[in-house]
Amino acid sequence: MKTYKYDVVIVGGGPAGLAAAVSAKKQQAKVAILERNGELGGILEQCIHAGFGLHVFKEELTGPEYAERFIDQVEDLDIDVFLNTMVLDITKDRHVSAICGEGVLHFEAGAVVLAMGCRERTRGAIRIPGDRGAGVFTAGIAQRYINLENMKPGTKAVILGSGDIGLIMARRLTLEGIEVEGVYEIMPYPNGLYRNIINCLDDFGIPLHLSTTITRINGKDRVHSVEVAKVDEHRQPIPGTEREIACDTVLLSVGLIPENELSRKAGVALDPVTKGPVVDENLETEVPGIFACGNVLHVHDVVDYVTTEAEEAGEKAALYAKNALKKSDASVAVHAEGPVRYTVPEFVDPEDGADKKIKFRVGAPIEKGVTVIKAGEKEVYREKKAHRFLPSNMEIHTLKCSAIAGVRGDLTVSVEE
Amino acid sequence: MKKIKMSCTTCPNSCELLATVENDQVVAVEGNLCKRGVTFAESEYRCPVRVLTSTMILDTGAKAVMVPVRSAKPIPKAAMQDAMQAISKTHLHHAVKMGEALIKNVADTGVDIVASKTVLM
């Protein structure tokens, strides 16, 4: 068994892993990326649509272009990349075992960055009744078939869920001559970014049916129809509203789940809402020296924010490996309150002098509101300009350290209407 | 004078714009958080444009691989189907570099279709 020693071992070579690696390397750390796929880039390679990079590069890039800019940096910086290498286990003391074509590899890491991303929820996760014929795909699998493997998933599709990948695929299918009958969303509001609804549905005359869901899939060998029905405010189908739609393909865009099997093995505590690791402001998990960033930590709305988060995690991991990470015990907890579903990070240090980036999402749309952060009863942050909050958009706010210096007691983040 | 509601698709902020049109010209835009909203409203009223993306087949002899492609700049929505046809008719037989023009002046838009990825043979 081969053994390697690195300052920073990064698990996953998607957008988070790439940015974390570049940033750690810039801190003069010895860095390795372990990637189970045959190439770097992760999900960006199949996201051929444009819309990436507006914040980081100030231009509109496609997924492969966004990835290539980072892959080029990884090559230029001589970062070690292990492709076709799947991590099997991570221990609390940062021993990482992986398997590749040559057998088992062993890594001793000064710090580990978890950057495994997320995966899609499937039909099983939402329990759609009916037959089990072929033709039911997650939107991402259909995206992979069409964009990477040149395979046509079907001829007429119904899309369940208005997540971004579903919307992007509605356009992609239409452009490739596959009819999209409509997009059905159980919630009374869309789940994807608004610009995707315009660019992917409105532009092509594809209807979006809110408060409506698939109640049955029909077709023993291959899907031949689905039954849809309107739902009430408790998301229960309303009798009498059922309608049968002929189709041979069903795409599911019903949510993403951070992929944390390895984190669990390492003893990392997970947040029940984000399904990602609990982290402090350094993006360090409750296991010292193990950091997390990107969609494995919490599902992001745009990749640019994955990049900035991962750069931070990479830098902090490199500092940790060199025993140079400032760590204080004066951590206070950050709680989500009211319409705020979760916060990342869950802990901050009010005494370290660094400004805090607080990220969160709301559970339901709010037409006009402001973000308010309190330390006990004392208000320490209030957003100046009221705006719209959507569950599909991640909020990022900077809390000045001076505002919370000396505070005792937990912070609560809420939105006031 | 008329007022037209539109949603800016330049960035994820998705500002809801209210454009005032006089004599077939956008004369005022409200609701935008930045000046790109004004540019968007003018273009969206005059001639809506979008970046088109798709894939092309690269035949390496041993196997066919997919090359992601894009319009180098946004093209008029009306030209999309023609551009898609031109893309699906084009087969590649050589390695491509990211940004390399693969179809010049697609569907007479004045915009090239370029590779979104470097693909070596």
Coordinates of C-alpha atoms in Angstrom, one line a residue:
Chain A
M1 CA 0.0 0.0 0.0
K2 CA 1.4 3.4 -1.1
T3 CA 1.5 6.1 1.6
Y4 CA 1.6 9.8 0.8
K5 CA 2.0 12.8 3.1
Y6 CA 0.3 16.1 2.3
D7 CA -0.4 19.4 4.1
V8 CA -3.9 19.5 2.6
V9 CA -5.8 16.7 1.1
I10 CA -8.9 17.8 -0.8
V11 CA -11.7 15.2 -1.3
G12 CA -13.4 16.0 -4.6
G13 CA -12.3 17.9 -7.8
G14 CA -15.4 19.9 -8.6
P15 CA -15.7 23.7 -8.3
A16 CA -15.2 23.6 -4.5
G17 CA -12.2 21.3 -4.5
L18 CA -10.5 23.2 -7.3
A19 CA -10.8 26.6 -5.6
A20 CA -9.8 25.2 -2.3
A21 CA -6.7 23.5 -3.8
V22 CA -5.6 26.7 -5.6
S23 CA -6.1 28.8 -2.5
A24 CA -4.3 26.3 -0.2
K25 CA -1.4 26.0 -2.7
K26 CA -1.0 29.8 -2.6
Q27 CA -0.4 29.5 1.1
Q28 CA 2.6 27.3 0.2
A29 CA 1.0 24.1 1.3
K30 CA 1.6 20.8 -0.3
V31 CA -1.8 19.9 -1.8
A32 CA -3.5 16.8 -3.3
I33 CA -6.9 16.6 -4.9
L34 CA -8.6 13.2 -4.9
E35 CA -11.2 12.8 -7.6
R36 CA -13.2 9.7 -8.3
N37 CA -14.1 10.8 -11.9
G38 CA -11.7 10.5 -14.8
E39 CA -11.4 14.3 -15.1
L40 CA -11.6 17.4 -12.9
G41 CA -14.5 19.8 -13.0
G42 CA -17.3 17.8 -11.3
I43 CA -20.8 18.7 -12.3
L44 CA -19.7 21.8 -14.2
E45 CA -18.6 19.5 -17.1
Q46 CA -22.2 18.6 -17.9
C47 CA -23.6 22.1 -17.1
I48 CA -23.0 23.4 -20.6
H49 CA -25.3 26.3 -20.2
A50 CA -24.1 29.9 -19.5
G51 CA -24.6 31.9 -16.3
F52 CA -21.6 31.0 -14.3
G53 CA -18.9 33.4 -13.3
L54 CA -20.9 36.7 -13.1
H55 CA -19.4 37.4 -9.6
V56 CA -16.0 35.8 -9.8
F57 CA -15.0 36.7 -13.4
K58 CA -17.6 39.5 -14.2
E59 CA -18.6 37.6 -17.3
E60 CA -21.1 35.0 -18.2
L61 CA -19.4 31.6 -18.7
T62 CA -20.6 28.1 -19.3
G63 CA -19.9 25.4 -16.8
P64 CA -17.0 23.8 -18.7
E65 CA -15.4 27.3 -19.3
Y66 CA -15.7 28.1 -15.6
A67 CA -14.1 24.7 -14.7
E68 CA -11.3 25.0 -17.2
R69 CA -10.1 28.4 -15.8
F70 CA -9.6 26.6 -12.4
I71 CA -8.2 23.4 -13.9
D72 CA -5.6 25.5 -15.7
Q73 CA -4.6 27.1 -12.4
V74 CA -4.3 23.7 -10.8
E75 CA -2.0 22.6 -13.6
D76 CA 0.1 25.8 -13.5
L77 CA 0.5 25.6 -9.8
D78 CA 1.7 21.9 -10.0
I79 CA -1.0 20.7 -7.6
D80 CA -1.0 16.8 -7.4
V81 CA -4.2 15.4 -8.8
F82 CA -5.3 11.8 -8.3
L83 CA -8.0 10.9 -10.9
N84 CA -10.2 7.8 -10.9
T85 CA -9.4 7.7 -7.1
M86 CA -12.3 7.2 -4.8
V87 CA -11.9 8.0 -1.1
L88 CA -13.3 5.2 1.1
D89 CA -12.5 6.4 4.5
I90 CA -11.4 9.4 6.5
T91 CA -10.4 9.1 10.1
K92 CA -10.6 11.7 12.9
D93 CA -6.8 12.0 12.9
R94 CA -6.9 12.7 9.1
H95 CA -5.8 9.5 7.6
V96 CA -7.5 9.2 4.2
S97 CA -7.8 5.9 2.4
A98 CA -8.7 5.7 -1.3
I99 CA -8.9 3.2 -4.0
C100 CA -7.7 3.6 -7.6
G101 CA -6.6 1.3 -10.5
E102 CA -3.3 0.5 -8.8
G103 CA -5.0 -0.5 -5.5
V104 CA -5.4 1.2 -2.2
L105 CA -3.7 4.5 -1.5
H106 CA -3.1 6.0 1.9
F107 CA -2.8 9.7 2.7
E108 CA -1.6 11.3 5.9
A109 CA -3.1 14.8 5.8
G110 CA -2.2 17.9 7.9
A111 CA -5.7 19.1 7.1
V112 CA -8.6 17.7 5.0
V113 CA -11.0 19.7 3.0
L114 CA -14.4 18.0 2.3
A115 CA -15.6 19.1 -1.2
M116 CA -17.7 16.1 -2.3
G117 CA -20.6 18.2 -3.5
C118 CA -24.2 16.9 -3.4
R119 CA -26.5 14.5 -5.2
E120 CA -30.0 14.6 -6.5
R121 CA -33.1 13.4 -4.7
T122 CA -34.7 10.6 -6.5
R123 CA -38.1 9.1 -7.1
G124 CA -37.7 7.0 -4.0
A125 CA -37.1 10.0 -1.9
I126 CA -40.5 11.6 -2.8
R127 CA -42.4 8.3 -3.2
I128 CA -44.4 8.8 -6.4
P129 CA -46.9 6.0 -6.7
G130 CA -47.4 4.0 -9.8
D131 CA -45.6 1.6 -12.2
R132 CA -41.9 1.2 -12.3
G133 CA -41.3 1.5 -16.1
A134 CA -38.2 2.9 -17.7
G135 CA -38.2 6.6 -18.5
V136 CA -38.0 8.2 -15.0
F137 CA -34.7 10.2 -14.6
T138 CA -33.4 12.8 -12.3
A139 CA -32.8 16.0 -14.3
G140 CA -29.0 15.7 -13.8
I141 CA -28.9 12.2 -15.2
A142 CA -30.8 13.4 -18.3
Q143 CA -28.4 16.2 -18.5
R144 CA -25.5 13.8 -18.4
Y145 CA -27.0 11.6 -21.1
I146 CA -27.7 14.4 -23.5
N147 CA -24.6 16.6 -22.9
L148 CA -21.9 14.1 -22.2
E149 CA -23.0 10.7 -23.6
N150 CA -25.0 11.8 -26.7
M151 CA -28.1 9.8 -25.6
K152 CA -31.7 10.8 -26.1
P153 CA -33.7 10.1 -22.9
G154 CA -37.1 10.1 -24.7
T155 CA -39.4 12.0 -27.0
K156 CA -42.0 13.7 -24.8
A157 CA -41.2 14.8 -21.2
V158 CA -43.0 16.0 -18.1
I159 CA -40.8 17.7 -15.5
L160 CA -41.6 17.4 -11.8
G161 CA -40.0 20.2 -9.7
S162 CA -38.9 23.6 -10.6
G163 CA -35.3 23.4 -9.3
D164 CA -32.7 25.0 -11.5
I165 CA -31.5 21.8 -13.2
G166 CA -35.1 20.9 -14.2
L167 CA -35.6 24.4 -15.7
I168 CA -32.3 24.2 -17.5
M169 CA -33.2 20.8 -18.9
A170 CA -36.6 22.0 -20.0
R171 CA -34.8 24.3 -22.4
R172 CA -32.2 21.8 -23.4
L173 CA -34.7 19.1 -24.2
T174 CA -36.8 21.6 -26.3
L175 CA -33.7 22.7 -28.2
E176 CA -32.8 19.1 -29.0
G177 CA -36.4 18.5 -30.3
I178 CA -37.8 16.7 -27.3
E179 CA -41.2 18.0 -26.4
V180 CA -41.6 19.3 -22.8
E181 CA -45.3 19.3 -21.9
G182 CA -44.8 21.3 -18.7
V183 CA -43.1 21.8 -15.4
Y184 CA -45.0 20.9 -12.3
E185 CA -44.2 22.3 -8.9
I186 CA -45.9 21.2 -5.6
M187 CA -45.1 24.4 -3.8
P188 CA -47.0 27.6 -4.6
Y189 CA -43.7 29.3 -5.7
P190 CA -40.9 28.2 -8.1
N191 CA -37.8 26.6 -6.6
G192 CA -35.3 27.8 -9.2
L193 CA -33.7 31.1 -9.9
Y194 CA -36.1 33.6 -11.6
R195 CA -33.8 34.2 -14.5
N196 CA -34.0 30.5 -15.3
I197 CA -37.8 30.6 -15.4
I198 CA -37.7 33.4 -18.0
N199 CA -34.8 32.0 -20.1
C200 CA -35.7 28.4 -20.0
L201 CA -39.5 28.3 -19.7
D202 CA -41.0 31.6 -20.9
D203 CA -38.7 31.9 -23.9
F204 CA -40.0 28.5 -25.2
G205 CA -43.6 28.8 -24.1
I206 CA -43.3 25.9 -21.6
P207 CA -46.0 26.3 -18.9
L208 CA -45.1 26.2 -15.1
H209 CA -47.9 24.7 -13.0
L210 CA -47.6 25.7 -9.4
S211 CA -49.3 23.9 -6.5
T212 CA -49.5 20.9 -8.8
T213 CA -47.7 17.5 -8.5
I214 CA -47.5 14.1 -10.2
T215 CA -49.8 11.7 -8.3
R216 CA -49.1 8.6 -10.4
I217 CA -46.7 7.3 -13.1
N218 CA -48.2 4.8 -15.6
G219 CA -46.4 2.3 -17.9
K220 CA -45.1 -1.2 -17.0
D221 CA -42.1 -1.3 -19.3
R222 CA -41.8 2.3 -20.4
V223 CA -43.6 5.3 -19.0
H224 CA -46.7 6.1 -21.2
S225 CA -48.4 8.7 -19.0
V226 CA -48.5 10.5 -15.7
E227 CA -51.4 11.7 -13.6
V228 CA -51.1 15.2 -12.2
A229 CA -53.3 16.9 -9.6
K230 CA -53.5 20.3 -7.9
V231 CA -52.6 20.3 -4.2
D232 CA -54.1 22.2 -1.3
E233 CA -52.1 24.3 1.2
H234 CA -51.0 21.1 3.0
R235 CA -49.6 19.7 -0.3
Q236 CA -52.3 17.1 -0.5
P237 CA -53.8 16.3 -3.9
I238 CA -57.3 17.8 -4.4
P239 CA -59.8 15.1 -5.6
G240 CA -61.4 15.9 -8.9
T241 CA -58.4 17.9 -10.2
E242 CA -56.6 14.9 -11.7
R243 CA -55.5 15.0 -15.3
E244 CA -53.6 12.4 -17.3
I245 CA -50.8 13.5 -19.6
A246 CA -49.3 11.2 -22.3
C247 CA -45.5 11.2 -22.1
D248 CA -42.6 8.7 -22.2
T249 CA -40.2 10.5 -20.0
V250 CA -40.4 12.0 -16.5
L251 CA -37.6 14.3 -15.2
L252 CA -37.3 14.9 -11.5
S253 CA -35.8 18.2 -10.2
V254 CA -36.8 17.9 -6.6
G255 CA -33.9 18.9 -4.5
L256 CA -30.2 18.2 -3.7
I257 CA -28.7 16.5 -0.7
P258 CA -25.1 17.1 0.4
E259 CA -23.1 13.9 0.1
N260 CA -21.7 13.3 3.6
E261 CA -21.1 9.6 4.0
L262 CA -17.4 10.2 4.3
S263 CA -17.9 13.1 6.8
R264 CA -20.0 10.8 9.0
K265 CA -17.2 8.2 8.9
A266 CA -14.8 10.8 10.1
G267 CA -17.1 11.6 13.0
V268 CA -18.1 15.0 11.7
A269 CA -21.4 16.4 13.2
L270 CA -24.0 17.2 10.6
D271 CA -26.7 19.9 10.7
P272 CA -30.2 18.4 10.4
V273 CA -31.4 21.3 8.1
T274 CA -28.5 21.7 5.7
K275 CA -27.6 18.0 5.9
G276 CA -24.0 19.3 5.8
P277 CA -21.3 19.6 8.5
V278 CA -21.7 22.0 11.4
V279 CA -18.8 24.5 10.9
D280 CA -17.4 27.5 12.6
E281 CA -16.4 30.7 10.8
N282 CA -13.2 29.1 9.5
L283 CA -15.4 26.5 7.8
E284 CA -13.8 23.9 10.2
T285 CA -16.0 21.1 11.3
E286 CA -16.3 19.9 14.9
V287 CA -13.4 17.5 14.1
P288 CA -10.2 19.6 14.3
G289 CA -8.4 19.9 10.9
I290 CA -11.3 18.8 8.8
F291 CA -12.9 21.6 6.8
A292 CA -15.9 21.7 4.5
C293 CA -17.0 23.9 1.6
G294 CA -19.3 24.0 -1.4
N295 CA -22.4 21.9 -1.8
V296 CA -21.2 19.3 0.6
L297 CA -21.6 22.0 3.3
H298 CA -24.9 23.5 2.2
V299 CA -26.5 23.6 -1.3
H300 CA -25.5 26.8 -3.0
D301 CA -27.5 28.8 -5.6
V302 CA -24.6 29.8 -7.8
V303 CA -21.2 28.4 -8.3
D304 CA -19.4 31.7 -7.7
Y305 CA -20.3 31.6 -4.0
V306 CA -19.0 28.0 -3.9
T307 CA -15.7 29.3 -5.2
T308 CA -15.3 32.1 -2.7
E309 CA -16.3 29.8 0.2
A310 CA -13.9 27.1 -1.0
E311 CA -11.1 29.6 -1.3
E312 CA -11.6 30.5 2.3
A313 CA -11.7 26.8 3.4
G314 CA -8.5 26.1 1.4
E315 CA -6.7 28.9 3.0
K316 CA -7.8 28.0 6.5
A317 CA -6.9 24.4 6.0
A318 CA -3.4 25.4 4.8
L319 CA -2.9 27.6 7.9
Y320 CA -4.2 24.8 10.2
A321 CA -1.7 22.3 8.6
K322 CA 1.1 24.8 9.5
N323 CA -0.2 25.4 13.0
A324 CA -0.9 29.0 12.1
L325 CA -4.7 29.0 12.3
K326 CA -5.8 31.4 15.0
K327 CA -8.3 29.6 17.2
S328 CA -10.1 31.0 20.2
D329 CA -12.4 29.3 22.6
A330 CA -14.8 32.3 22.8
S331 CA -17.1 30.8 20.2
V332 CA -20.8 31.8 20.2
A333 CA -23.5 29.9 18.5
V334 CA -25.4 31.4 15.5
H335 CA -29.1 30.4 15.4
A336 CA -31.6 30.7 12.6
E337 CA -34.9 32.2 13.7
G338 CA -38.4 32.7 12.2
P339 CA -38.3 32.5 8.4
V340 CA -34.5 31.8 8.3
R341 CA -34.1 28.0 7.9
Y342 CA -30.4 27.7 8.7
T343 CA -27.2 29.6 9.0
V344 CA -23.6 28.8 7.9
P345 CA -21.5 29.1 10.0
E346 CA -23.1 27.8 13.2
F347 CA -20.3 29.3 15.4
V348 CA -18.3 32.5 15.3
D349 CA -15.6 34.0 17.5
P350 CA -16.5 37.5 18.5
E351 CA -13.0 38.3 19.8
D352 CA -10.8 37.4 16.8
G353 CA -11.2 40.7 15.0
A354 CA -12.3 39.2 11.7
D355 CA -15.6 40.2 10.0
K356 CA -18.1 37.3 9.8
K357 CA -19.8 36.2 6.7
I358 CA -23.2 34.8 7.6
K359 CA -25.1 32.8 4.9
F360 CA -28.7 31.6 5.1
R361 CA -31.8 30.8 3.2
V362 CA -35.5 31.5 4.0
G363 CA -38.1 28.8 4.0
A364 CA -40.8 30.7 2.1
P365 CA -40.8 33.8 -0.1
I366 CA -40.9 37.2 1.6
E367 CA -41.9 40.2 -0.6
K368 CA -40.1 42.8 1.4
G369 CA -37.9 42.3 4.4
V370 CA -34.6 43.1 6.1
T371 CA -32.0 40.8 7.7
V372 CA -31.6 41.4 11.4
I373 CA -29.0 39.8 13.7
K374 CA -29.2 40.0 17.5
A375 CA -26.9 39.1 20.3
G376 CA -29.3 38.2 23.0
E377 CA -31.7 41.2 23.0
K378 CA -29.2 43.6 21.5
E379 CA -29.4 44.3 17.8
V380 CA -26.0 44.0 16.2
Y381 CA -26.9 44.1 12.5
R382 CA -29.7 45.5 10.5
E383 CA -29.8 45.4 6.7
K384 CA -30.3 48.9 5.3
K385 CA -32.4 48.3 2.2
A386 CA -35.5 46.1 2.2
H387 CA -35.7 43.5 -0.5
R388 CA -37.4 40.3 -1.7
F389 CA -36.2 37.0 -0.1
L390 CA -36.7 33.8 -2.0
P391 CA -36.0 30.2 -0.9
S392 CA -34.0 29.7 -4.1
N393 CA -31.6 32.5 -3.3
M394 CA -28.8 32.2 -0.7
E395 CA -28.3 35.3 1.4
I396 CA -24.8 36.4 2.4
H397 CA -24.3 39.1 4.9
T398 CA -21.1 40.5 6.5
L399 CA -21.3 41.1 10.2
K400 CA -18.6 43.5 11.4
C401 CA -16.6 42.0 14.2
S402 CA -16.6 45.3 16.1
A403 CA -20.4 45.0 16.3
I404 CA -20.2 41.8 18.3
A405 CA -16.9 42.4 20.2
G406 CA -17.5 41.5 23.9
V407 CA -21.0 40.1 23.4
R408 CA -22.0 37.2 25.5
G409 CA -24.8 34.9 24.5
D410 CA -25.8 33.4 21.1
L411 CA -26.5 35.3 17.9
T412 CA -29.8 34.9 16.2
V413 CA -30.4 35.7 12.5
S414 CA -33.9 36.6 11.4
V415 CA -35.8 38.4 8.7
E416 CA -38.2 41.2 9.7
E417 CA -41.0 41.9 7.2
Chain B
M1 CA -46.0 56.4 -23.6
K2 CA -46.3 52.8 -22.3
K3 CA -44.9 50.9 -19.3
I4 CA -43.6 47.4 -19.8
K5 CA -42.8 45.0 -16.9
M6 CA -39.8 42.7 -17.4
S7 CA -37.4 40.6 -15.3
C8 CA -33.7 41.3 -15.7
T9 CA -31.9 38.0 -16.4
T10 CA -28.4 39.5 -16.3
C11 CA -27.6 38.1 -12.8
P12 CA -29.3 36.0 -10.1
N13 CA -30.7 39.2 -8.4
S14 CA -33.5 39.0 -11.1
C15 CA -34.6 42.6 -10.7
E16 CA -38.2 43.3 -11.7
L17 CA -37.9 46.2 -14.1
L18 CA -40.5 48.7 -15.2
A19 CA -39.5 50.2 -18.5
T20 CA -41.1 53.3 -19.9
V21 CA -41.3 53.3 -23.7
E22 CA -41.8 56.5 -25.7
N23 CA -41.7 56.7 -29.5
D24 CA -40.5 53.1 -29.7
Q25 CA -37.6 53.9 -27.4
V26 CA -36.9 52.9 -23.8
V27 CA -36.6 56.3 -22.0
A28 CA -36.6 55.2 -18.4
V29 CA -36.1 52.0 -16.3
E30 CA -37.1 51.5 -12.7
G31 CA -36.5 48.7 -10.3
N32 CA -32.9 47.9 -11.3
L33 CA -30.2 47.5 -8.7
C34 CA -27.4 48.3 -11.2
K35 CA -26.9 49.9 -14.6
R36 CA -26.9 46.6 -16.4
G37 CA -30.6 46.6 -15.8
V38 CA -31.0 49.6 -18.2
T39 CA -28.9 47.9 -20.9
F40 CA -31.0 44.7 -20.5
A41 CA -34.3 46.6 -20.7
E42 CA -33.2 48.4 -23.9
S43 CA -32.1 45.2 -25.5
E44 CA -35.1 43.2 -24.3
Y45 CA -37.4 45.7 -25.8
R46 CA -35.6 46.1 -29.1
C47 CA -34.4 42.6 -29.8
P48 CA -34.2 40.0 -27.0
V49 CA -30.8 38.2 -27.1
R50 CA -29.6 35.0 -25.3
V51 CA -26.4 33.0 -25.1
L52 CA -27.0 29.7 -27.0
T53 CA -25.3 26.6 -25.8
S54 CA -25.3 23.1 -27.1
T55 CA -22.9 20.3 -28.0
M56 CA -21.0 19.1 -31.1
I57 CA -19.8 15.6 -31.8
L58 CA -16.0 15.2 -32.1
D59 CA -15.2 11.9 -33.9
T60 CA -11.8 10.8 -32.7
G61 CA -11.8 7.6 -34.8
A62 CA -12.0 5.3 -31.8
K63 CA -15.1 7.0 -30.2
A64 CA -17.3 10.0 -30.5
V65 CA -16.9 12.6 -27.6
M66 CA -19.1 15.6 -27.0
V67 CA -17.7 19.1 -27.2
P68 CA -19.7 21.7 -25.3
V69 CA -20.2 24.8 -27.5
R70 CA -21.7 28.3 -27.1
S71 CA -22.4 31.5 -29.0
A72 CA -19.4 33.8 -28.3
K73 CA -22.0 36.5 -27.5
P74 CA -25.8 36.5 -27.0
I75 CA -27.7 36.1 -30.3
P76 CA -31.3 37.1 -31.1
K77 CA -33.8 34.7 -29.7
A78 CA -35.4 34.5 -33.2
A79 CA -32.1 33.0 -34.6
M80 CA -31.9 30.2 -32.1
Q81 CA -33.5 27.3 -34.1
D82 CA -31.4 28.1 -37.2
A83 CA -28.2 28.2 -35.1
M84 CA -29.2 24.9 -33.4
Q85 CA -29.5 23.3 -36.9
A86 CA -26.1 24.6 -38.0
I87 CA -24.6 23.2 -34.8
S88 CA -26.1 19.7 -35.1
K89 CA -24.9 19.5 -38.8
T90 CA -21.3 20.3 -37.8
H91 CA -19.1 17.3 -36.9
L92 CA -15.6 17.9 -35.7
H93 CA -12.6 15.7 -36.5
H94 CA -9.8 17.6 -34.8
A95 CA -8.8 18.6 -31.3
V96 CA -10.3 21.9 -30.1
K97 CA -9.3 24.7 -27.8
M98 CA -11.6 26.6 -25.5
G99 CA -12.7 29.7 -27.3
E100 CA -11.9 28.3 -30.8
A101 CA -14.4 29.4 -33.4
L102 CA -16.2 26.3 -34.8
I103 CA -18.9 28.0 -36.9
K104 CA -18.3 31.6 -38.1
N105 CA -21.2 34.0 -38.2
V106 CA -23.8 31.4 -37.2
A107 CA -27.3 31.9 -38.8
D108 CA -26.1 35.3 -40.1
T109 CA -26.0 36.8 -36.6
G110 CA -22.5 38.1 -36.8
V111 CA -21.6 35.8 -33.8
D112 CA -19.4 32.7 -33.9
I113 CA -20.1 29.4 -32.2
V114 CA -17.0 28.6 -30.1
A115 CA -15.8 25.6 -28.1
S116 CA -16.5 25.9 -24.3
K117 CA -13.8 23.4 -23.5
T118 CA -10.4 22.2 -24.6
V119 CA -10.8 18.7 -26.0
L120 CA -7.6 16.9 -27.0
M121 CA -7.7 13.9 -29.4

